[in-house]
mmCIF file of C-alpha atoms in Angstrom:
data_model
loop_
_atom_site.group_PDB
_atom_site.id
_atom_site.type_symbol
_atom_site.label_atom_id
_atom_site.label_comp_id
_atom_site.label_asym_id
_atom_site.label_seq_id
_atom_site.Cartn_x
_atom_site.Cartn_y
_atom_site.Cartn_z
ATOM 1 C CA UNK J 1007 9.763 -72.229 -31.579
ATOM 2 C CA UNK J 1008 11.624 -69.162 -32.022
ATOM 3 C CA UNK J 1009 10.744 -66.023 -34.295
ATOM 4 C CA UNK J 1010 13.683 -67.039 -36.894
ATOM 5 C CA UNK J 1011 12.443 -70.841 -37.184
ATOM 6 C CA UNK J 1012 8.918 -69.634 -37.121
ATOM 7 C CA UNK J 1013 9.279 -67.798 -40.357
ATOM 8 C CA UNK J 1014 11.907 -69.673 -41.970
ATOM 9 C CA UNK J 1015 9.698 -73.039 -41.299
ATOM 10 C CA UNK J 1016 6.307 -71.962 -41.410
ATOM 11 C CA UNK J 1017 6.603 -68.979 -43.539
ATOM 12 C CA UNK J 1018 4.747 -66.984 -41.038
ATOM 13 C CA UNK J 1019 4.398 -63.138 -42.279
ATOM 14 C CA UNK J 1020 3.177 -62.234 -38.980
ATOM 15 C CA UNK J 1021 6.258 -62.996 -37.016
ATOM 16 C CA UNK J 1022 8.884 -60.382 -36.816
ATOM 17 C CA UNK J 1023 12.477 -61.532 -36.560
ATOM 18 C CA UNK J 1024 15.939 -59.179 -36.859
ATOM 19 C CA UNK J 1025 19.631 -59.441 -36.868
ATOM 20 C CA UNK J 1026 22.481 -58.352 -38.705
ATOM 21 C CA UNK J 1027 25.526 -59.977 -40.157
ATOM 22 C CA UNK J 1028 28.593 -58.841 -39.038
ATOM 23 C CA UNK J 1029 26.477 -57.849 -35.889
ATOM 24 C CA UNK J 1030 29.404 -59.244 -33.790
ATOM 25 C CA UNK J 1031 32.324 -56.639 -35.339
ATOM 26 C CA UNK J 1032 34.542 -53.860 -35.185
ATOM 27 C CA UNK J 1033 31.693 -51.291 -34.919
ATOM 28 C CA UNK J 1034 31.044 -53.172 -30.876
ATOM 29 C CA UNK J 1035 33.850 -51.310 -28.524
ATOM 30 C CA UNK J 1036 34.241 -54.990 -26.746
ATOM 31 C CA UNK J 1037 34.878 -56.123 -29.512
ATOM 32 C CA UNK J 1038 37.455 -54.050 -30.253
ATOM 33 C CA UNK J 1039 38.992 -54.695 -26.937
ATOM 34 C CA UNK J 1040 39.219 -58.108 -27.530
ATOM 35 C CA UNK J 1041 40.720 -57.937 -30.849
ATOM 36 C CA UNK J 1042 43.351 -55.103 -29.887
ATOM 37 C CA UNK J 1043 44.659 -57.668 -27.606
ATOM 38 C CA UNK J 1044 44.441 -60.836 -30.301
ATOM 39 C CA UNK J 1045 46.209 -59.975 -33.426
ATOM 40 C CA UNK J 1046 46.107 -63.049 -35.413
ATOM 41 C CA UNK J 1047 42.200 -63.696 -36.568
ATOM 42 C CA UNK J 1048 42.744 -67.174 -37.541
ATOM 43 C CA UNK J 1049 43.525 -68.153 -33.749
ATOM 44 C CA UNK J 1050 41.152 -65.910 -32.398
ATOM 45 C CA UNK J 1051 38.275 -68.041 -34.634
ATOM 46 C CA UNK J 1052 40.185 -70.691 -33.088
ATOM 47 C CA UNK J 1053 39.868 -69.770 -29.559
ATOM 48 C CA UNK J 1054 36.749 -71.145 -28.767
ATOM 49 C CA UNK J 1055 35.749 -69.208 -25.249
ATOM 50 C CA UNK J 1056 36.777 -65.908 -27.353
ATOM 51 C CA UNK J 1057 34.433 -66.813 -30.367
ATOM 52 C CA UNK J 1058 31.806 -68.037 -28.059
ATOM 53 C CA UNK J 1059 32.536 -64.501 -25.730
ATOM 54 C CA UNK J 1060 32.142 -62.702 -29.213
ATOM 55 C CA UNK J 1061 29.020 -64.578 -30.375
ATOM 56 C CA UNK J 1062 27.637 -63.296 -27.523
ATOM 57 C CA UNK J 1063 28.351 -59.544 -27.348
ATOM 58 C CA UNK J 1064 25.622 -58.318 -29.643
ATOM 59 C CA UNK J 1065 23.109 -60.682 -28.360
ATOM 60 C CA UNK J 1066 23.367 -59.228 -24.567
ATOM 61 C CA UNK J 1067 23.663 -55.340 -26.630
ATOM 62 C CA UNK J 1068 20.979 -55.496 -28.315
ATOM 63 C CA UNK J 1069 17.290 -57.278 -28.710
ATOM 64 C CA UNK J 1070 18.275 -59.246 -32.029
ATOM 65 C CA UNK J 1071 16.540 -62.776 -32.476
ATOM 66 C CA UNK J 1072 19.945 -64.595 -33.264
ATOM 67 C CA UNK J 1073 23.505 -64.974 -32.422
ATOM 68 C CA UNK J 1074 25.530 -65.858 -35.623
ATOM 69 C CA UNK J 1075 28.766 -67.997 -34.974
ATOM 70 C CA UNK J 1076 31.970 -65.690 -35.073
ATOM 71 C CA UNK J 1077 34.152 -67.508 -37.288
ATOM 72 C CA UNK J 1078 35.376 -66.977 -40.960
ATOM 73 C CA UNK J 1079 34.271 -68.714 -44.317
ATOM 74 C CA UNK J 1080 37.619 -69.179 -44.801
ATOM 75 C CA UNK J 1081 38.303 -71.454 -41.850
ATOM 76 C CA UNK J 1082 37.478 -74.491 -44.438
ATOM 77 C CA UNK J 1083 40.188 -73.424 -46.885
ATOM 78 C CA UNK J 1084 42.564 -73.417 -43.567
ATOM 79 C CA UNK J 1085 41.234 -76.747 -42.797
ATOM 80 C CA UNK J 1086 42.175 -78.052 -45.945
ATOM 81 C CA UNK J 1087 45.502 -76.906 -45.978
ATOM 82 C CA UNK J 1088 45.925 -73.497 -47.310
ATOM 83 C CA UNK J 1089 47.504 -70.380 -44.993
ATOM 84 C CA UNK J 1090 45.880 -67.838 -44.255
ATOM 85 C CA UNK J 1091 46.620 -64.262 -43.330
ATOM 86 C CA UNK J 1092 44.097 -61.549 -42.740
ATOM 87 C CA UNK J 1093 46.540 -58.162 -43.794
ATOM 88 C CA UNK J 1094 44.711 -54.747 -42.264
ATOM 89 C CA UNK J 1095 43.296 -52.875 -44.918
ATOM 90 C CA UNK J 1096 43.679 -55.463 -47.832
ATOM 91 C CA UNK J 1097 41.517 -58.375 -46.041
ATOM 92 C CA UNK J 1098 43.170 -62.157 -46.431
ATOM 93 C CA UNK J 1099 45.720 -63.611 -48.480
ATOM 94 C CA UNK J 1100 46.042 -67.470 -49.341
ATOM 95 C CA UNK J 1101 48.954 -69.424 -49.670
ATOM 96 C CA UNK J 1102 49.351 -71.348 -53.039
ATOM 97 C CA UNK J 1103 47.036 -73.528 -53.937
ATOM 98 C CA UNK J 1104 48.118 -77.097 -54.430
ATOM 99 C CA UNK J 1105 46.383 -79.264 -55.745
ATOM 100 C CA UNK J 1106 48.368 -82.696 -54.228
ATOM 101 C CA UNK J 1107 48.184 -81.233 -50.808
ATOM 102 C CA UNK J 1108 44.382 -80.695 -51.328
ATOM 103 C CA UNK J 1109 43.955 -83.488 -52.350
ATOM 104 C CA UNK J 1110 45.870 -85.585 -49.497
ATOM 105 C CA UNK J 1111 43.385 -84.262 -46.854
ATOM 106 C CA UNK J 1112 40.928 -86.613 -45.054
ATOM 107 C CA UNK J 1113 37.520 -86.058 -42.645
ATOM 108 C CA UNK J 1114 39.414 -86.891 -39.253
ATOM 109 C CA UNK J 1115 42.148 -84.229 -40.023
ATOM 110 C CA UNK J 1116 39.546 -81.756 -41.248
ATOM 111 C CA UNK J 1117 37.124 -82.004 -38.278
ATOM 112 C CA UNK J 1118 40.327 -81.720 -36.106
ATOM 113 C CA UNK J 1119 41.078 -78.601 -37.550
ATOM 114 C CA UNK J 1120 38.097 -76.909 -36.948
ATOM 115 C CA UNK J 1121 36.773 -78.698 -33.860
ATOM 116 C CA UNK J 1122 37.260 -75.953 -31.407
ATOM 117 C CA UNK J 1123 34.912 -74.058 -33.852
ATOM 118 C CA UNK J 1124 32.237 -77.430 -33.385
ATOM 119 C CA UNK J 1125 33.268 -76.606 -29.436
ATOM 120 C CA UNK J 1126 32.864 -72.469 -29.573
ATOM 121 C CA UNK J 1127 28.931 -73.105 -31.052
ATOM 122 C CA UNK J 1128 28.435 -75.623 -28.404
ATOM 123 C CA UNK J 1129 29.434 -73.021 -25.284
ATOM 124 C CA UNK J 1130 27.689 -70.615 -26.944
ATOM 125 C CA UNK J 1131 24.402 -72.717 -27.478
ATOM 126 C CA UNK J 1132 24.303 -73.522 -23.503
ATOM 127 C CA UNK J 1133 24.779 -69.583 -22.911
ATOM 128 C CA UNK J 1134 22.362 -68.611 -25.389
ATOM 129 C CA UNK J 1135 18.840 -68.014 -24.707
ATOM 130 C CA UNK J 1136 16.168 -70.709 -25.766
ATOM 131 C CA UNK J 1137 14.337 -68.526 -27.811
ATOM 132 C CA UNK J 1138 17.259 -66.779 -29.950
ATOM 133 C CA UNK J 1139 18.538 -68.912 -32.868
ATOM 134 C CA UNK J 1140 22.411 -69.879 -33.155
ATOM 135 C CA UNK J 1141 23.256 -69.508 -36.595
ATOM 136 C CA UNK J 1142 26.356 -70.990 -38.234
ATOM 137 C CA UNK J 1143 27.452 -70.445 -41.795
ATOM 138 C CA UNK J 1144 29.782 -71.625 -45.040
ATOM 139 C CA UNK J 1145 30.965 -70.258 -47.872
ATOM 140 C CA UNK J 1146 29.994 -71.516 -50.983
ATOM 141 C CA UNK J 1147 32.185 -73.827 -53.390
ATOM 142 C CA UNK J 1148 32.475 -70.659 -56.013
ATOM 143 C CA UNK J 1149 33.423 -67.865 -53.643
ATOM 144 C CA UNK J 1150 35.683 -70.423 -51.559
ATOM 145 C CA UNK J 1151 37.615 -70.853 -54.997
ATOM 146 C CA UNK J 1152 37.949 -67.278 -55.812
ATOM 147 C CA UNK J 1153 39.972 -66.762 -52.622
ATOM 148 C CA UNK J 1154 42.156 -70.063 -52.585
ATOM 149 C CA UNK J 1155 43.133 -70.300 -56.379
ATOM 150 C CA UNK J 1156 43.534 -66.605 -57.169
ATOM 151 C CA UNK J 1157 41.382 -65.509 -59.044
ATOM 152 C CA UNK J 1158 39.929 -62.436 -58.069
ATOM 153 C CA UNK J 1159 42.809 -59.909 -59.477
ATOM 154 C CA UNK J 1160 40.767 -56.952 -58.647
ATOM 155 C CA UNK J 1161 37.683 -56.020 -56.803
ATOM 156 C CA UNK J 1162 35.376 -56.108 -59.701
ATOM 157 C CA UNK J 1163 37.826 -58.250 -62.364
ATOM 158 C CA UNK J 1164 37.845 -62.413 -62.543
ATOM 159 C CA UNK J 1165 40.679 -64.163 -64.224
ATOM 160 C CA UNK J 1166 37.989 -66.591 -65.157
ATOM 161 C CA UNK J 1167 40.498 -67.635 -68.200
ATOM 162 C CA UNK J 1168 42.125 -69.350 -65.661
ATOM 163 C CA UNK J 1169 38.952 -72.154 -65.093
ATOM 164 C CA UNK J 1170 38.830 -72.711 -68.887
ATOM 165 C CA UNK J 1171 41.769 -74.011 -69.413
ATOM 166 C CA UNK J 1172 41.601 -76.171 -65.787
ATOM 167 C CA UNK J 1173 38.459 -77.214 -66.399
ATOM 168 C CA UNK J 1174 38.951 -80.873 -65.146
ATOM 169 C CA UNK J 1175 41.188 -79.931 -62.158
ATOM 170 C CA UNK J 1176 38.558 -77.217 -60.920
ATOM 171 C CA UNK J 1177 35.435 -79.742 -61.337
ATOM 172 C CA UNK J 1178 37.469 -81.945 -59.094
ATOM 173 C CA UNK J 1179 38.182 -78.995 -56.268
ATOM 174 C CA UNK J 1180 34.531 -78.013 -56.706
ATOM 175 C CA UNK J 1181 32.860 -81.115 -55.579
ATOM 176 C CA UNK J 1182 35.463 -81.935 -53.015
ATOM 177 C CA UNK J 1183 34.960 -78.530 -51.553
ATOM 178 C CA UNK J 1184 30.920 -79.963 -51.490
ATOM 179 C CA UNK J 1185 31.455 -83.123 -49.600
ATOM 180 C CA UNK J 1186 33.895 -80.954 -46.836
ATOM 181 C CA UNK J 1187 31.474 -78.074 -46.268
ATOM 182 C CA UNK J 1188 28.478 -80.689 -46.250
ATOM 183 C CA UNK J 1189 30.446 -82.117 -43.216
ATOM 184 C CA UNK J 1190 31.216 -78.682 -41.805
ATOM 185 C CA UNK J 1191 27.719 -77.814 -41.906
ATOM 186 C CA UNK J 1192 26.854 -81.363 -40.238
ATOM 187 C CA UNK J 1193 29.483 -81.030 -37.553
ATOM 188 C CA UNK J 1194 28.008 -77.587 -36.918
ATOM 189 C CA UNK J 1195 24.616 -78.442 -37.060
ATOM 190 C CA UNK J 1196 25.728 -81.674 -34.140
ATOM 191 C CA UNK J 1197 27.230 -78.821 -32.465
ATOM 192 C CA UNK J 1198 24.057 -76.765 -30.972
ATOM 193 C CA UNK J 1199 23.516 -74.541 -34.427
ATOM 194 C CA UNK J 1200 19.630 -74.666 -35.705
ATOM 195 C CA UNK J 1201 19.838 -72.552 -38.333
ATOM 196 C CA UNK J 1202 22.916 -72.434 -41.351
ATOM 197 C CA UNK J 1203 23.825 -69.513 -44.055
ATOM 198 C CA UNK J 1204 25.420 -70.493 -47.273
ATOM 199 C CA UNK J 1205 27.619 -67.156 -48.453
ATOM 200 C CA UNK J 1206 28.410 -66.710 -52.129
ATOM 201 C CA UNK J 1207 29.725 -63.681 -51.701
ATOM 202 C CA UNK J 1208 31.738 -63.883 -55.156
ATOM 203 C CA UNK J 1209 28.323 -64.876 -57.109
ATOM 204 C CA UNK J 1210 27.770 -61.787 -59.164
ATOM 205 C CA UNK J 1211 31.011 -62.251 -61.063
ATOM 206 C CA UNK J 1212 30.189 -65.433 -62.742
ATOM 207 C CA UNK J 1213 29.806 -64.743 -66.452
ATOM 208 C CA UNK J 1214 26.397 -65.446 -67.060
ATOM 209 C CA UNK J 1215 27.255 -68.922 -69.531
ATOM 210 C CA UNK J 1216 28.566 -70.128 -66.263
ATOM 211 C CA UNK J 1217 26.332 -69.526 -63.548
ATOM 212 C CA UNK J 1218 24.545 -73.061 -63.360
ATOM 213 C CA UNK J 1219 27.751 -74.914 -63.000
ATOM 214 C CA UNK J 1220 29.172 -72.600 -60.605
ATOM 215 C CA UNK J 1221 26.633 -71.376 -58.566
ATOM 216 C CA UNK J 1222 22.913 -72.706 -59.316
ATOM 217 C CA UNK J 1223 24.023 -76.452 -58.896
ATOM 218 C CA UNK J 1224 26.365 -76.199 -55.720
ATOM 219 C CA UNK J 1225 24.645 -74.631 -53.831
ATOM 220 C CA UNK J 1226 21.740 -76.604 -54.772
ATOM 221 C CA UNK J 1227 23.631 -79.954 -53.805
ATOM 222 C CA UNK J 1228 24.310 -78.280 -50.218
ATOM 223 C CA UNK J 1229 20.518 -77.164 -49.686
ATOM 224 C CA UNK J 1230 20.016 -80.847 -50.376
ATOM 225 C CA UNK J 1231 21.813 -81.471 -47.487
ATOM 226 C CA UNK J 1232 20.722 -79.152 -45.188
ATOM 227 C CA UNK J 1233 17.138 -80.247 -45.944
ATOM 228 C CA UNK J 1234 18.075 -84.015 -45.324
ATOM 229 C CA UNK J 1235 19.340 -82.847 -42.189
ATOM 230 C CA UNK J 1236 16.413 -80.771 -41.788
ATOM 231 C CA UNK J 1237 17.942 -77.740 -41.162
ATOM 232 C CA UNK J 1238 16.591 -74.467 -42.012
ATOM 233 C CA UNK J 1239 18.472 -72.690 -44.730
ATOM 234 C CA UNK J 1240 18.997 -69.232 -46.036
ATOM 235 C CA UNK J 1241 21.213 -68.385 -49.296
ATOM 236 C CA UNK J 1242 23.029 -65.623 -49.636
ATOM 237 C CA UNK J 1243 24.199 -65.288 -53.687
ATOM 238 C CA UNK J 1244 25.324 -61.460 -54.096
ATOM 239 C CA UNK J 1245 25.859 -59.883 -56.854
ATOM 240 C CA UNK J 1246 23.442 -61.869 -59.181
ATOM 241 C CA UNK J 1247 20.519 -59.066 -59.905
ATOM 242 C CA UNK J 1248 17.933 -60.678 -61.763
ATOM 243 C CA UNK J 1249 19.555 -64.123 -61.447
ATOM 244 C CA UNK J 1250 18.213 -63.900 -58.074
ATOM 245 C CA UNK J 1251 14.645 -65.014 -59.503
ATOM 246 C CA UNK J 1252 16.422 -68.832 -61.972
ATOM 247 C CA UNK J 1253 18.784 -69.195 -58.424
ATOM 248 C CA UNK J 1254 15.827 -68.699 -56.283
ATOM 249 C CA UNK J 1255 13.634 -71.714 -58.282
ATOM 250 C CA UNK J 1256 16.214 -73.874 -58.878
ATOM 251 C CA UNK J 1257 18.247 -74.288 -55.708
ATOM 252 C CA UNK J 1258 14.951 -73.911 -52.645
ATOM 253 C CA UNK J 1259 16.083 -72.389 -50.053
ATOM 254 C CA UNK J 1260 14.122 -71.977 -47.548
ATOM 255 C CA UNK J 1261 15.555 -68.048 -46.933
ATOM 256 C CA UNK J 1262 16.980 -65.950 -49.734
ATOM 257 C CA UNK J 1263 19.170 -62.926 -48.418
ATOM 258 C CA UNK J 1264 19.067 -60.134 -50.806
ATOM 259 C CA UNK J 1265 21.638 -57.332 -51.877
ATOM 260 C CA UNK J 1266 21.370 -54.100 -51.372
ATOM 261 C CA UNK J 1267 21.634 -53.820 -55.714
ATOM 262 C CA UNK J 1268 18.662 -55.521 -55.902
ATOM 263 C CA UNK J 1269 15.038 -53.364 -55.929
ATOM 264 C CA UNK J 1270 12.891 -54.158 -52.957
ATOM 265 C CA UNK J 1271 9.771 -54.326 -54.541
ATOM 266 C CA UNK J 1272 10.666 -56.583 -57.613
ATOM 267 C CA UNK J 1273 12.232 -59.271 -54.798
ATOM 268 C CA UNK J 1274 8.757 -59.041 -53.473
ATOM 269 C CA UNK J 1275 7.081 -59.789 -56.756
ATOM 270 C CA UNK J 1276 9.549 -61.899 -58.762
ATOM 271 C CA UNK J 1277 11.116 -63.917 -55.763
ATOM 272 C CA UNK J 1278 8.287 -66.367 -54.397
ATOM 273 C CA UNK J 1279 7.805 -69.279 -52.115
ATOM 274 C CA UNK J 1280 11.038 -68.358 -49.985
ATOM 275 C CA UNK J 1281 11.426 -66.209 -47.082
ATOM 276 C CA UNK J 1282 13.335 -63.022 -47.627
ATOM 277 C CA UNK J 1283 15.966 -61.492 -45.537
ATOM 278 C CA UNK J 1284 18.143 -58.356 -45.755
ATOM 279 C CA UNK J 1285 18.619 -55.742 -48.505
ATOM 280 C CA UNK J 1286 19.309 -52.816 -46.895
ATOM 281 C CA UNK J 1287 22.564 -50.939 -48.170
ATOM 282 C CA UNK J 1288 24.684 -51.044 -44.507
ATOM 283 C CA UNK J 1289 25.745 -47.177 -45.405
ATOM 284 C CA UNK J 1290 21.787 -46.607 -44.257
ATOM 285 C CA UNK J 1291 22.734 -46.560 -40.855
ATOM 286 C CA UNK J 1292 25.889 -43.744 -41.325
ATOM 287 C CA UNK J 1293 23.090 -41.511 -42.260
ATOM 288 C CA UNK J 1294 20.875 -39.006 -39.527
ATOM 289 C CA UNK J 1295 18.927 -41.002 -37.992
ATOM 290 C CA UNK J 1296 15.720 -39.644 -39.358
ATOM 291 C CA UNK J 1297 17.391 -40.657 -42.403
ATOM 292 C CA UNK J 1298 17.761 -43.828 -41.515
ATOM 293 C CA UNK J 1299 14.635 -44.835 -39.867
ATOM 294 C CA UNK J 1300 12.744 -43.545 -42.820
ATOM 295 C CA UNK J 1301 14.288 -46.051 -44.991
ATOM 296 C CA UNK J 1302 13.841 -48.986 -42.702
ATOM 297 C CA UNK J 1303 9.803 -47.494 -42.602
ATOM 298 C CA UNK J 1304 10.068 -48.172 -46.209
ATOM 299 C CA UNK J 1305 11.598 -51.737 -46.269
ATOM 300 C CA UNK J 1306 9.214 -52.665 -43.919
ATOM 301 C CA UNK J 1307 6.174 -51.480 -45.160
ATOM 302 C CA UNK J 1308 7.264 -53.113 -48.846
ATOM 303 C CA UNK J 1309 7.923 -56.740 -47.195
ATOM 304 C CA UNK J 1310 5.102 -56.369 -43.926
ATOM 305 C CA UNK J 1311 2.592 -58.954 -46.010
ATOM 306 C CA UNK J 1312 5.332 -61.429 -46.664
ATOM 307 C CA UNK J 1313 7.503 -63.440 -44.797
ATOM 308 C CA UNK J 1314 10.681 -61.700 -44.044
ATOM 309 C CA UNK J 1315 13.798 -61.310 -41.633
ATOM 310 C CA UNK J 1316 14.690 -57.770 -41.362
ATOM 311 C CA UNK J 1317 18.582 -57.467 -42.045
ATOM 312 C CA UNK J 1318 21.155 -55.963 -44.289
ATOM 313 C CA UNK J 1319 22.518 -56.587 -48.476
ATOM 314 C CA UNK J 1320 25.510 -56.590 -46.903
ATOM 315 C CA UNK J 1321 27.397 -56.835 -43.041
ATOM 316 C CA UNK J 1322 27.463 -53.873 -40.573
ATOM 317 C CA UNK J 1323 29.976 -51.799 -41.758
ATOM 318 C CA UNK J 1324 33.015 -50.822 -38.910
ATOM 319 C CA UNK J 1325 31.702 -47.149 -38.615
ATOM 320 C CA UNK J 1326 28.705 -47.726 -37.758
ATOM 321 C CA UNK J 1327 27.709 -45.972 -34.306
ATOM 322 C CA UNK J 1328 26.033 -49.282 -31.868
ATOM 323 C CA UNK J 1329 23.189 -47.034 -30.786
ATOM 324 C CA UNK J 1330 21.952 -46.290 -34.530
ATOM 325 C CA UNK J 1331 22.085 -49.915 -34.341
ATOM 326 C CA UNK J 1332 19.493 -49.949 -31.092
ATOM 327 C CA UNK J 1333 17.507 -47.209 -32.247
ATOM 328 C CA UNK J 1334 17.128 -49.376 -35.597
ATOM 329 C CA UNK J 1335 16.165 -52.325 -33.466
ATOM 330 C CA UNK J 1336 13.381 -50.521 -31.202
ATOM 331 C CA UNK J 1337 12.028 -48.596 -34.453
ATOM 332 C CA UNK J 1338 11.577 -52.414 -36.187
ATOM 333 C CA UNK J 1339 9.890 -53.467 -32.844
ATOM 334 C CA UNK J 1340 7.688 -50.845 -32.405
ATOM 335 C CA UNK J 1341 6.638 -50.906 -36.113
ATOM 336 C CA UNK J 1342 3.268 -51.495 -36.699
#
């Protein structure tokens, strides 16, 4: 069994385990490379020997315990019928929702779509070493909405006036978007990948009259699933502070990432029976590295009786320097 299953299944605080999302990213000089030479990221997710080449990078870098799929939450959007376009320095834009088009799609079509994504985790499972976990991930129904109906004006604003008065159509969207990433996560899970991460990156700006119907129960209904399927699980709901504690008791997961908002030591206390991962703020590691090993000392030493996968609130950020990222590594591996 490998370190991440051994904590995530048996809740084992003895077992270390480390990796980072966004570990395979613009921060890696290969990775760079490749990109510089493949412009549109919605074929290069859809290039399987590329994903499966990128998948791989940080894993032969660095000593990290997984390899997390390169791909893109919003692959299942794509899949589903919406264009996408990732714009440098403004991140993705969506093509107009429609709702008859959405509607009109159908599981063959879908899994065709994405298949060379089911074929990228498969290469990379056969390259991957036995005792690193493959992880593969969705985004969850809320944040997946954000992006394909609009609604995120601003960074920090939500035109949630928008869901009131489509209250009917957005139910329907919601649990549609359920039963496809259910069978994204199942085609992924066929596919080689033993562990899955549900993103809802958006979570934080649901008001809080909301949150249950838009967050608590979805993602509950997909942990269902990945526990029928008997998967291990981590949740990643940013953004909801103190939330974390009704999300964390009402939906299971078996791993709860935290954000780098929320205070280490009242995860530890008010977050039990799950496995935490993360919560370091990324911008740790563009500090000296005294700096930033003296903050890791203290995220360890808060979480070392506990079980707990040592990772970030957030992904690696493009700046970051890959050796801070080894140093970071050894430092975790040598702690005692």
């Amino acid at each position: 069994m490998n370190p991440l299953h051994k904590i995530l299944i048996e809740k084992n605080s003895s077992c270390k385990a480390i990796w980072f999302m966004r570990q395979a990213g613009r921060y890696l000089p290969e990775f760079r490379e490749i990109r510089s030479q493949n412009q549109d990221f919605v074929k290069l997710c859809l290039d399987s020997d590329l994903s499966s080449k990128i998948t791989l990078q940080p894993v032969k870098r660095f000593d990290v315990d997984s390899a997390i799929i390169f791909s893109d939450i919003l692959m299942v959007p794509y899949a589903l019928g919406q264009e996408i376009k990732f714009i440098k320095d403004r991140g993705p834009e969506l093509s107009d929702f429609k709702i008859e088009k959405f509607q009109d799609n159908n599981e063959i079509d879908f899994r065709k779509r994405l298949n060379p994504i089911y074929k990228a985790i498969e290469k990379t499972r056969k390259a991957l070493d036995n005792k690193k976990s493959l992880i593969s991930f969705i985004g969850a129904p809320w944040t997946l909405m954000v992006y394909m109906l609009g609604l995120k004006k601003n960074k920090n604003k939500l035109n949630f006036n928008q869901l009131i008065k489509e209250k009917s159509k957005i139910e329907l969207i919601k649990n549609k978007l359920i039963k496809y990433l259910c069978i994204h996560l199942e085609n992924q899970i066929n596919a080689g990948a033993d562990v899955v991460q549900i993103f809802d990156s958006w979570a934080g700006l649901i008001p809080s009259d909301n949150i249950s119907e838009y967050c608590f129960i979805p993602n509950a209904k997909i942990i269902e699933f990945c526990k029928y399927k008997k998967i291990p699980n981590i949740c990643f709901p940013k953004g909801l502070r103190k939330n974390y504690e009704i999300f964390n008791k009402l939906v299971k997961p078996d791993g709860l990432n935290i954000d780098y908002e929320l205070e280490a030591q009242w995860a530890k206390k008010h977050l039990k029976n799950v496995v935490l991962q993360g919560g370091l703020d990324p911008k740790f590691l563009l500090k000296s590295e005294k700096e930033m090993l003296n903050e890791a000392s203290k995220y360890i030493k808060i979480f070392k009786d506990i079980p707990y996968i040592f990772n970030l609130g957030h992904g690696l950020l493009p700046e970051t320097e890959p050796d801070k990222v080894s140093k970071l590594i050894k430092f975790y591996r040598d702690h005692k």
